[in-house]
PDB file of C-alpha atoms in Angstrom:
ATOM      1  CA  MET A   1      79.953  75.139  86.521  1.00  0.00           C
ATOM      2  CA  SER A   2      79.668  73.392  90.041  1.00  0.00           C
ATOM      3  CA  VAL A   3      79.303  74.373  93.208  1.00  0.00           C
ATOM      4  CA  ALA A   4      83.099  73.015  94.057  1.00  0.00           C
ATOM      5  CA  ALA A   5      84.674  74.899  91.348  1.00  0.00           C
ATOM      6  CA  ALA A   6      82.896  77.964  92.167  1.00  0.00           C
ATOM      7  CA  THR A   7      84.149  77.549  95.338  1.00  0.00           C
ATOM      8  CA  VAL A   8      87.924  76.888  94.372  1.00  0.00           C
ATOM      9  CA  ALA A   9      87.926  80.160  91.235  1.00  0.00           C
ATOM     10  CA  GLY A  10      85.880  82.401  94.390  1.00  0.00           C
ATOM     11  CA  TYR A  11      88.801  81.160  96.863  1.00  0.00           C
ATOM     12  CA  LEU A  12      91.327  81.938  93.936  1.00  0.00           C
ATOM     13  CA  GLY A  13      90.474  85.093  93.378  1.00  0.00           C
ATOM     14  CA  ARG A  14      90.767  86.214  96.771  1.00  0.00           C
ATOM     15  CA  ARG A  15      94.071  85.338  96.415  1.00  0.00           C
ATOM     16  CA  ALA A  16      95.297  86.983  94.061  1.00  0.00           C
ATOM     17  CA  ALA A  17      93.660  90.194  94.930  1.00  0.00           C
ATOM     18  CA  GLN A  18      95.457  89.500  98.196  1.00  0.00           C
ATOM     19  CA  LYS A  19      99.049  88.593  96.582  1.00  0.00           C
ATOM     20  CA  GLU A  20      98.354  92.298  94.509  1.00  0.00           C
ATOM     21  CA  ARG A  21      97.048  94.150  97.999  1.00  0.00           C
ATOM     22  CA  VAL A  22     101.069  92.747  99.507  1.00  0.00           C
ATOM     23  CA  ARG A  23     102.854  93.441  96.626  1.00  0.00           C
ATOM     24  CA  ILE A  24     100.998  97.394  96.589  1.00  0.00           C
ATOM     25  CA  LEU A  25     101.911  97.613 100.262  1.00  0.00           C
ATOM     26  CA  TYR A  26     105.020  96.279  99.663  1.00  0.00           C
ATOM     27  CA  ARG A  27     106.235  99.071  96.794  1.00  0.00           C
ATOM     28  CA  ARG A  28     104.759 101.308  98.838  1.00  0.00           C
ATOM     29  CA  ALA A  29     106.870 101.025 102.231  1.00  0.00           C
ATOM     30  CA  LEU A  30     110.084 100.485 100.273  1.00  0.00           C
ATOM     31  CA  LYS A  31     109.513 103.668  98.485  1.00  0.00           C
ATOM     32  CA  ASP A  32     108.693 105.529 101.493  1.00  0.00           C
ATOM     33  CA  THR A  33     111.582 104.119 103.322  1.00  0.00           C
ATOM     34  CA  LEU A  34     113.320 105.779 100.364  1.00  0.00           C
ATOM     35  CA  ASN A  35     112.055 109.050 102.192  1.00  0.00           C
ATOM     36  CA  TRP A  36     113.453 108.449 105.877  1.00  0.00           C
ATOM     37  CA  ALA A  37     116.593 107.292 104.870  1.00  0.00           C
ATOM     38  CA  VAL A  38     119.367 110.424 104.573  1.00  0.00           C
ATOM     39  CA  HIS A  39     122.067 107.923 103.380  1.00  0.00           C
ATOM     40  CA  ARG A  40     121.822 104.962 100.911  1.00  0.00           C
ATOM     41  CA  HIS A  41     123.581 102.323 103.177  1.00  0.00           C
ATOM     42  CA  LEU A  42     120.658 103.334 105.509  1.00  0.00           C
ATOM     43  CA  PHE A  43     118.066 102.986 103.403  1.00  0.00           C
ATOM     44  CA  TYR A  44     119.294  98.975 102.938  1.00  0.00           C
ATOM     45  CA  GLU A  45     119.320  98.386 105.918  1.00  0.00           C
ATOM     46  CA  ASP A  46     115.453  99.647 106.611  1.00  0.00           C
ATOM     47  CA  ALA A  47     114.710  97.548 103.132  1.00  0.00           C
ATOM     48  CA  ASP A  48     116.251  94.813 104.883  1.00  0.00           C
ATOM     49  CA  LEU A  49     113.871  94.770 108.261  1.00  0.00           C
ATOM     50  CA  LEU A  50     110.512  95.653 105.880  1.00  0.00           C
ATOM     51  CA  ARG A  51     111.486  92.637 103.402  1.00  0.00           C
ATOM     52  CA  ALA A  52     112.071  90.257 106.636  1.00  0.00           C
ATOM     53  CA  ARG A  53     108.552  91.826 108.153  1.00  0.00           C
ATOM     54  CA  PHE A  54     106.927  90.694 104.602  1.00  0.00           C
ATOM     55  CA  GLU A  55     108.604  87.350 104.694  1.00  0.00           C
ATOM     56  CA  THR A  56     107.796  86.197 108.558  1.00  0.00           C
ATOM     57  CA  SER A  57     104.333  86.474 107.387  1.00  0.00           C
ATOM     58  CA  LYS A  58     104.791  84.732 104.074  1.00  0.00           C
ATOM     59  CA  HIS A  59     103.615  81.149 105.155  1.00  0.00           C
ATOM     60  CA  VAL A  60      99.942  82.044 106.364  1.00  0.00           C
ATOM     61  CA  GLU A  61      97.745  80.369 104.433  1.00  0.00           C
ATOM     62  CA  ASP A  62      93.536  81.736 105.752  1.00  0.00           C
ATOM     63  CA  PRO A  63      92.126  83.900 104.159  1.00  0.00           C
ATOM     64  CA  ASP A  64      90.637  85.950 107.204  1.00  0.00           C
ATOM     65  CA  THR A  65      93.950  86.344 108.900  1.00  0.00           C
ATOM     66  CA  ILE A  66      95.432  87.971 105.455  1.00  0.00           C
ATOM     67  CA  ASP A  67      92.997  89.966 105.003  1.00  0.00           C
ATOM     68  CA  ARG A  68      93.612  91.605 108.607  1.00  0.00           C
ATOM     69  CA  MET A  69      97.001  91.250 107.972  1.00  0.00           C
ATOM     70  CA  ILE A  70      96.667  93.308 105.125  1.00  0.00           C
ATOM     71  CA  ALA A  71      94.273  95.933 106.684  1.00  0.00           C
ATOM     72  CA  ASP A  72      96.886  96.586 109.883  1.00  0.00           C
ATOM     73  CA  GLY A  73      99.995  96.873 107.794  1.00  0.00           C
ATOM     74  CA  GLU A  74      98.280  99.708 105.427  1.00  0.00           C
ATOM     75  CA  ALA A  75      96.950 101.822 108.931  1.00  0.00           C
ATOM     76  CA  GLN A  76     100.560 101.537 110.082  1.00  0.00           C
ATOM     77  CA  TYR A  77     101.903 102.665 106.307  1.00  0.00           C
ATOM     78  CA  ASN A  78      99.424 105.174 106.895  1.00  0.00           C
ATOM     79  CA  LYS A  79     100.407 106.169 110.459  1.00  0.00           C
ATOM     80  CA  TRP A  80     104.140 105.972 109.536  1.00  0.00           C
ATOM     81  CA  ARG A  81     104.596 108.073 106.404  1.00  0.00           C
ATOM     82  CA  HIS A  82     106.899 110.617 105.368  1.00  0.00           C
ATOM     83  CA  PRO A  83     104.732 113.737 105.619  1.00  0.00           C
ATOM     84  CA  ASP A  84     106.870 115.346 102.742  1.00  0.00           C
ATOM     85  CA  PRO A  85     108.115 112.757 100.680  1.00  0.00           C
ATOM     86  CA  TYR A  86     111.074 113.543  98.068  1.00  0.00           C
ATOM     87  CA  ILE A  87     109.255 114.238  94.324  1.00  0.00           C
ATOM     88  CA  VAL A  88     111.449 114.223  91.259  1.00  0.00           C
ATOM     89  CA  PRO A  89     111.170 117.787  90.191  1.00  0.00           C
ATOM     90  CA  TRP A  90     110.132 117.470  86.615  1.00  0.00           C
ATOM     91  CA  ALA A  91     107.030 114.968  87.860  1.00  0.00           C
ATOM     92  CA  PRO A  92     103.717 116.565  88.866  1.00  0.00           C
ATOM     93  CA  GLY A  93     103.812 118.647  92.130  1.00  0.00           C
ATOM     94  CA  GLY A  94     107.615 118.376  91.645  1.00  0.00           C
ATOM     95  CA  SER A  95     109.830 122.180  92.099  1.00  0.00           C
ATOM     96  CA  LYS A  96     110.053 121.794  88.439  1.00  0.00           C
ATOM     97  CA  PHE A  97     107.419 121.038  86.906  1.00  0.00           C
ATOM     98  CA  THR A  98     105.506 123.680  84.462  1.00  0.00           C
ATOM     99  CA  ARG A  99     108.650 125.885  85.411  1.00  0.00           C
ATOM    100  CA  ASN A 100     108.012 127.371  82.337  1.00  0.00           C
ATOM    101  CA  PRO A 101     104.377 127.324  81.190  1.00  0.00           C
ATOM    102  CA  THR A 102     103.796 128.031  77.420  1.00  0.00           C
ATOM    103  CA  PRO A 103     103.816 132.559  77.223  1.00  0.00           C
ATOM    104  CA  PRO A 104     100.331 134.198  76.662  1.00  0.00           C
ATOM    105  CA  GLU A 105      98.298 134.508  73.689  1.00  0.00           C
ATOM    106  CA  GLY A 106      99.779 137.065  71.370  1.00  0.00           C
ATOM    107  CA  ILE A 107     103.257 136.592  72.144  1.00  0.00           C
ATOM    108  CA  GLU A 108     105.319 135.186  69.339  1.00  0.00           C
ATOM    109  CA  ILE A 109     108.438 133.494  69.984  1.00  0.00           C
ATOM    110  CA  VAL A 110     111.063 133.828  67.339  1.00  0.00           C
ATOM    111  CA  TYR A 111     113.095 130.682  67.083  1.00  0.00           C
ATOM    112  CA  ASN A 112     116.161 131.760  64.119  1.00  0.00           C
ATOM    113  CA  TYR A 113     116.664 134.976  66.066  1.00  0.00           C
ATOM    114  CA  GLY A 114     120.081 136.227  64.070  1.00  0.00           C
ATOM    115  CA  ARG A 115     118.909 134.668  60.869  1.00  0.00           C
ATOM    116  CA  GLU A 116     115.502 136.175  60.071  1.00  0.00           C
ATOM    117  CA  ASP A 117     114.929 137.546  56.455  1.00  0.00           C
ATOM    118  CA  ASN A 118     115.884 140.906  56.296  1.00  0.00           C
ATOM    119  CA  ASP A 119     113.593 141.661  53.364  1.00  0.00           C
TER     120      ASP A 119
END
């Protein structure tokens, strides 16, 4: 592999990593916007504003500038992240997660109650 090909491969790898970081940042920010919005129509307005903020930086080509912008965006996201995000009740950390834990050892559960053999 020549030096030019290695340079291009390194550049493309860096750009792919940057695109992935931007995608993850956008998804996190969009999901967190839903935590702040009380009603869906408010969420749609905030989501449009968030999308517009990402779209304004779409034309930037310098990798160092992109890295700086991503770092600034992640810092701003961490600063404004919701302190008590919504968690689906049956997901880990939700209010119903492991609500009915497995019974202790030695407790027998009869699933065919009322249909036992009368032997």
